PDB file of C-alpha atoms in Angstrom:
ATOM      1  CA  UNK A   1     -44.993 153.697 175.677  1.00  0.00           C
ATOM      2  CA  UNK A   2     -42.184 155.510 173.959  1.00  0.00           C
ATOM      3  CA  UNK A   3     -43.522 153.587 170.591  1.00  0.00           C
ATOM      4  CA  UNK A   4     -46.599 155.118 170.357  1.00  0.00           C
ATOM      5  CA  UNK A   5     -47.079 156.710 166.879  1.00  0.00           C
ATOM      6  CA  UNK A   6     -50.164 158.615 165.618  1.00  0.00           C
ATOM      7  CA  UNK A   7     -51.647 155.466 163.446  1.00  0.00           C
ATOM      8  CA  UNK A   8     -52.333 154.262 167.076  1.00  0.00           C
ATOM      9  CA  UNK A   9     -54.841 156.970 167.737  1.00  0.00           C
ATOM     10  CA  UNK A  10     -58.360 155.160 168.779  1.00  0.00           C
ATOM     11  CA  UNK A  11     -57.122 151.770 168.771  1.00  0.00           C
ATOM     12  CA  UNK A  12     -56.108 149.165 171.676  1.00  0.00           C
ATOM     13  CA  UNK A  13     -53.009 150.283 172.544  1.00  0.00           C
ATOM     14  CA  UNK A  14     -51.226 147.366 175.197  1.00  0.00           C
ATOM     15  CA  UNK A  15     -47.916 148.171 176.425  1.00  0.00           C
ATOM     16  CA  UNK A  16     -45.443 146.321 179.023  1.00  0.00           C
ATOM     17  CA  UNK A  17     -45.140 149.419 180.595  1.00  0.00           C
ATOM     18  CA  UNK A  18     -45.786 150.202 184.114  1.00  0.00           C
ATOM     19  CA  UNK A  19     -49.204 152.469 184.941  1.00  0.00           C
ATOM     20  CA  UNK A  20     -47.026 155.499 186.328  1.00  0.00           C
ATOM     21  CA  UNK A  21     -47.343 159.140 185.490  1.00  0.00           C
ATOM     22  CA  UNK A  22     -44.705 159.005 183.285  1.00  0.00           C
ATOM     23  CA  UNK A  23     -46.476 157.199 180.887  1.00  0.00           C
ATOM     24  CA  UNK A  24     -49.503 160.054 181.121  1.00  0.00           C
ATOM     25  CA  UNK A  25     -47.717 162.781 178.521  1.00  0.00           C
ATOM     26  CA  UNK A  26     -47.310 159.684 175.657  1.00  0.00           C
ATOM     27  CA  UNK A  27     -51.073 158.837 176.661  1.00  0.00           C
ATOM     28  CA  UNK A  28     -52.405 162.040 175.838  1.00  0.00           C
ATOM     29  CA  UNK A  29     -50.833 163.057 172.764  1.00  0.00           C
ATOM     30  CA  UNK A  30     -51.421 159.743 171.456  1.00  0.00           C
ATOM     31  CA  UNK A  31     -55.697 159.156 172.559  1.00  0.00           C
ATOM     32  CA  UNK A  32     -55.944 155.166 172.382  1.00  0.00           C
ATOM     33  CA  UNK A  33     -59.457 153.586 172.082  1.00  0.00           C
ATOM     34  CA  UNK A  34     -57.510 151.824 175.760  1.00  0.00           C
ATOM     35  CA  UNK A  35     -54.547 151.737 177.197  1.00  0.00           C
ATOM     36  CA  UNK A  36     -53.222 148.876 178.871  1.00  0.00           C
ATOM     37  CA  UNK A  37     -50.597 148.809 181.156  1.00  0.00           C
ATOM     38  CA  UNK A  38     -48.970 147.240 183.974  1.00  0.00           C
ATOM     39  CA  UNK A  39     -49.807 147.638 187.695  1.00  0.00           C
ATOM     40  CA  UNK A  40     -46.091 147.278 188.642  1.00  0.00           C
ATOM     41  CA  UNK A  41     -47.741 145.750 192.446  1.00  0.00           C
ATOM     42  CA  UNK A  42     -48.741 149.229 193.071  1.00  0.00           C
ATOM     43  CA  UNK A  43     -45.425 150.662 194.223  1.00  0.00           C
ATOM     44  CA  UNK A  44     -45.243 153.314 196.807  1.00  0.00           C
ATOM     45  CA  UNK A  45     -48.482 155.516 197.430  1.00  0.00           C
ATOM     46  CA  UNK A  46     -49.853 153.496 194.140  1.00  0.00           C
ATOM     47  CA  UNK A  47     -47.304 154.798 192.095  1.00  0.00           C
ATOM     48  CA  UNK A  48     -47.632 152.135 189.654  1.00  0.00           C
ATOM     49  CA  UNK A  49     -51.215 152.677 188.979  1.00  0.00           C
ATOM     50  CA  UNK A  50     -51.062 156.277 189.380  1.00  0.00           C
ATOM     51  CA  UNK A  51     -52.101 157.176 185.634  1.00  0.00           C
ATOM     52  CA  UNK A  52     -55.267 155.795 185.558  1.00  0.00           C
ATOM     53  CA  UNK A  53     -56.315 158.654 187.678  1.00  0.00           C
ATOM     54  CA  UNK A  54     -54.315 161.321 185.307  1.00  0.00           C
ATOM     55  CA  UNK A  55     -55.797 159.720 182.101  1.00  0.00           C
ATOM     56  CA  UNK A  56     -59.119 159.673 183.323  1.00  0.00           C
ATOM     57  CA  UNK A  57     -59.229 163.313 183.994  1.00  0.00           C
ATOM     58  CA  UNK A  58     -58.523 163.382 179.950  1.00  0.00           C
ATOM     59  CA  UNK A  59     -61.342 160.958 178.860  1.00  0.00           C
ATOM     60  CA  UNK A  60     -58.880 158.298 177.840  1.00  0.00           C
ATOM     61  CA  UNK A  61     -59.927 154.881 179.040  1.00  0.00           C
ATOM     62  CA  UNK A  62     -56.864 152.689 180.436  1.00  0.00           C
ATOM     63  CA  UNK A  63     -56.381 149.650 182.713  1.00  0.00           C
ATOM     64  CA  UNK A  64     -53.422 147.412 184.304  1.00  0.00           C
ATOM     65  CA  UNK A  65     -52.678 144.077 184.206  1.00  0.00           C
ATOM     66  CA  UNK A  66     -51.601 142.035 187.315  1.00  0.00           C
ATOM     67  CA  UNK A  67     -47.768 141.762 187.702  1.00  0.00           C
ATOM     68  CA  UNK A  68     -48.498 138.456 189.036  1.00  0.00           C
ATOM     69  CA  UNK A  69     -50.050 137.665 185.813  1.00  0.00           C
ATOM     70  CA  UNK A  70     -47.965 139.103 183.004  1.00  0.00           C
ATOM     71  CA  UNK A  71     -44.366 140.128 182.921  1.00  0.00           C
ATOM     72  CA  UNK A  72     -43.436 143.999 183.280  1.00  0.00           C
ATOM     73  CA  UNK A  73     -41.733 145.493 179.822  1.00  0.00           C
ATOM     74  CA  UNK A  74     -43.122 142.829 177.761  1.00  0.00           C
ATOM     75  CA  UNK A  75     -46.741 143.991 175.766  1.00  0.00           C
ATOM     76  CA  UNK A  76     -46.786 140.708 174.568  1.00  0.00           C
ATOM     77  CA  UNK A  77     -47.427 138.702 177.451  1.00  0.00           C
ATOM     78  CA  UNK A  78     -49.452 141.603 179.087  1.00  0.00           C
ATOM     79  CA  UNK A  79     -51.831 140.911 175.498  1.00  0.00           C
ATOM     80  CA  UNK A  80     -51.399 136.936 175.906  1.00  0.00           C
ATOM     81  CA  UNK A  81     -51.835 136.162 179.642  1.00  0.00           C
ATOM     82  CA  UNK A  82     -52.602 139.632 181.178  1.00  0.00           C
ATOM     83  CA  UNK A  83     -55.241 139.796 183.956  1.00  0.00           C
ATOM     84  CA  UNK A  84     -56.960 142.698 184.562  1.00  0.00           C
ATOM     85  CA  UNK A  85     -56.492 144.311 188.218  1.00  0.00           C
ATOM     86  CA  UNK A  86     -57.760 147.722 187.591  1.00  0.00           C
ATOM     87  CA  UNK A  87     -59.711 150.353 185.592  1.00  0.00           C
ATOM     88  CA  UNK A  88     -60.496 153.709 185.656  1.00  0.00           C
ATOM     89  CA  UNK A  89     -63.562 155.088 185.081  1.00  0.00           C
ATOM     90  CA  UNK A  90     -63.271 155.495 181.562  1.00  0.00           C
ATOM     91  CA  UNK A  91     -62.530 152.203 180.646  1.00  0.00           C
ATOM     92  CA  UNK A  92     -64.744 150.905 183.003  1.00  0.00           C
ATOM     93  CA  UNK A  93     -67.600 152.779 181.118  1.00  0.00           C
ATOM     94  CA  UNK A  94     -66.164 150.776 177.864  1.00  0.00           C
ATOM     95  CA  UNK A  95     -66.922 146.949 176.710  1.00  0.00           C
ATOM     96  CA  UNK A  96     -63.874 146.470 178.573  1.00  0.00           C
ATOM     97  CA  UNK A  97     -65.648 146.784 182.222  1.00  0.00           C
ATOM     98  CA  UNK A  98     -66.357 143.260 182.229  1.00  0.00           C
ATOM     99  CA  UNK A  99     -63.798 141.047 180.858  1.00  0.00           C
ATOM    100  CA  UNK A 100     -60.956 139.908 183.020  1.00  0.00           C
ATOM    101  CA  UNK A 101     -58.329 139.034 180.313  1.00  0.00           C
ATOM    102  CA  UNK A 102     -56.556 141.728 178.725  1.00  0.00           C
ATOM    103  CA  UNK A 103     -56.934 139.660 175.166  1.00  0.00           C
ATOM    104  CA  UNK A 104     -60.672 139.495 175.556  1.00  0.00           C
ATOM    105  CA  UNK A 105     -60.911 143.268 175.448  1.00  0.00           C
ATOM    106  CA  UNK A 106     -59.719 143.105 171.402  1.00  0.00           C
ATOM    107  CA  UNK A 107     -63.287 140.755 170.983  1.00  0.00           C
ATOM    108  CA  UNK A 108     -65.535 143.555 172.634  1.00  0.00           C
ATOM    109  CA  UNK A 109     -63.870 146.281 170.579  1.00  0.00           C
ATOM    110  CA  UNK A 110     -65.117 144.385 167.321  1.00  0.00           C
ATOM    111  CA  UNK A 111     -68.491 144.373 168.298  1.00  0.00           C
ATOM    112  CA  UNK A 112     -68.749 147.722 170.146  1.00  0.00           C
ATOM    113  CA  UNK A 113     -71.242 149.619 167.222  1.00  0.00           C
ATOM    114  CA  UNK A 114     -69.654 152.694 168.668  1.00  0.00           C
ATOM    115  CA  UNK A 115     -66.353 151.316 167.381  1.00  0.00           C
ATOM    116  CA  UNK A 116     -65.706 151.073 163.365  1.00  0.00           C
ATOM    117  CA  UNK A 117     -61.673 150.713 162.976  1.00  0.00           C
ATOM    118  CA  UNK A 118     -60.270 147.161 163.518  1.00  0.00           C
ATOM    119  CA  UNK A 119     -57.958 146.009 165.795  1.00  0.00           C
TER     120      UNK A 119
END
């Protein structure tokens, strides 16, 4: 998450980073098409998941892959194996609400009409 730059503003932004708060500050200055992150198992009282919640407050759609399903710290394999495990509402209002792959989102961001910039 600390490599988010502007030019990522309103793309699909998949990181290998865990779905904690931390990640919330480089979320919102930085407002992704959809963020993708990792849902660490959960952790304690969710904390692994816990931005979804934050980010949705803000409008900005995110999900997490399944640490079962794609290494944590490593976007790549999040983007190339990545399972979806969870949304918030945001996202789940997206294209994104029904695929189950985390690569399959990229497809339904093409042809989302409400969507003009590439991927």
């Amino acid at each position: 998450m600390t490599q988010v730059e502007p030019a990522h503003a309103g793309r699909l932004v998949v990181t290998g980073s865990h779905g904690g708060a931390s990640v919330v500050p480089y979320a919102r200055a930085v407002r992704a098409w959809l963020y993708v992150f990792n849902d660490a198992g959960g952790g304690k009282d969710g904390a692994g998941v816990a931005a979804l919640e934050l980010l949705d407050a803000d409008g900005i759609a995110a999900v997490t892959v399944a640490h079962s399903s794609a290494r944590i710290g490593e976007a790549l394999d999040a983007w190339q194996h990545g399972v979806v495990s969870q949304a918030n509402a945001a996202a789940r209002r997206s294209v994104c609400r029904s695929v189950p792959r985390c690569a399959s989102c990229s497809a339904a961001r093409r042809t989302d009409p409400r969507r003009s910039r590439t991927v």
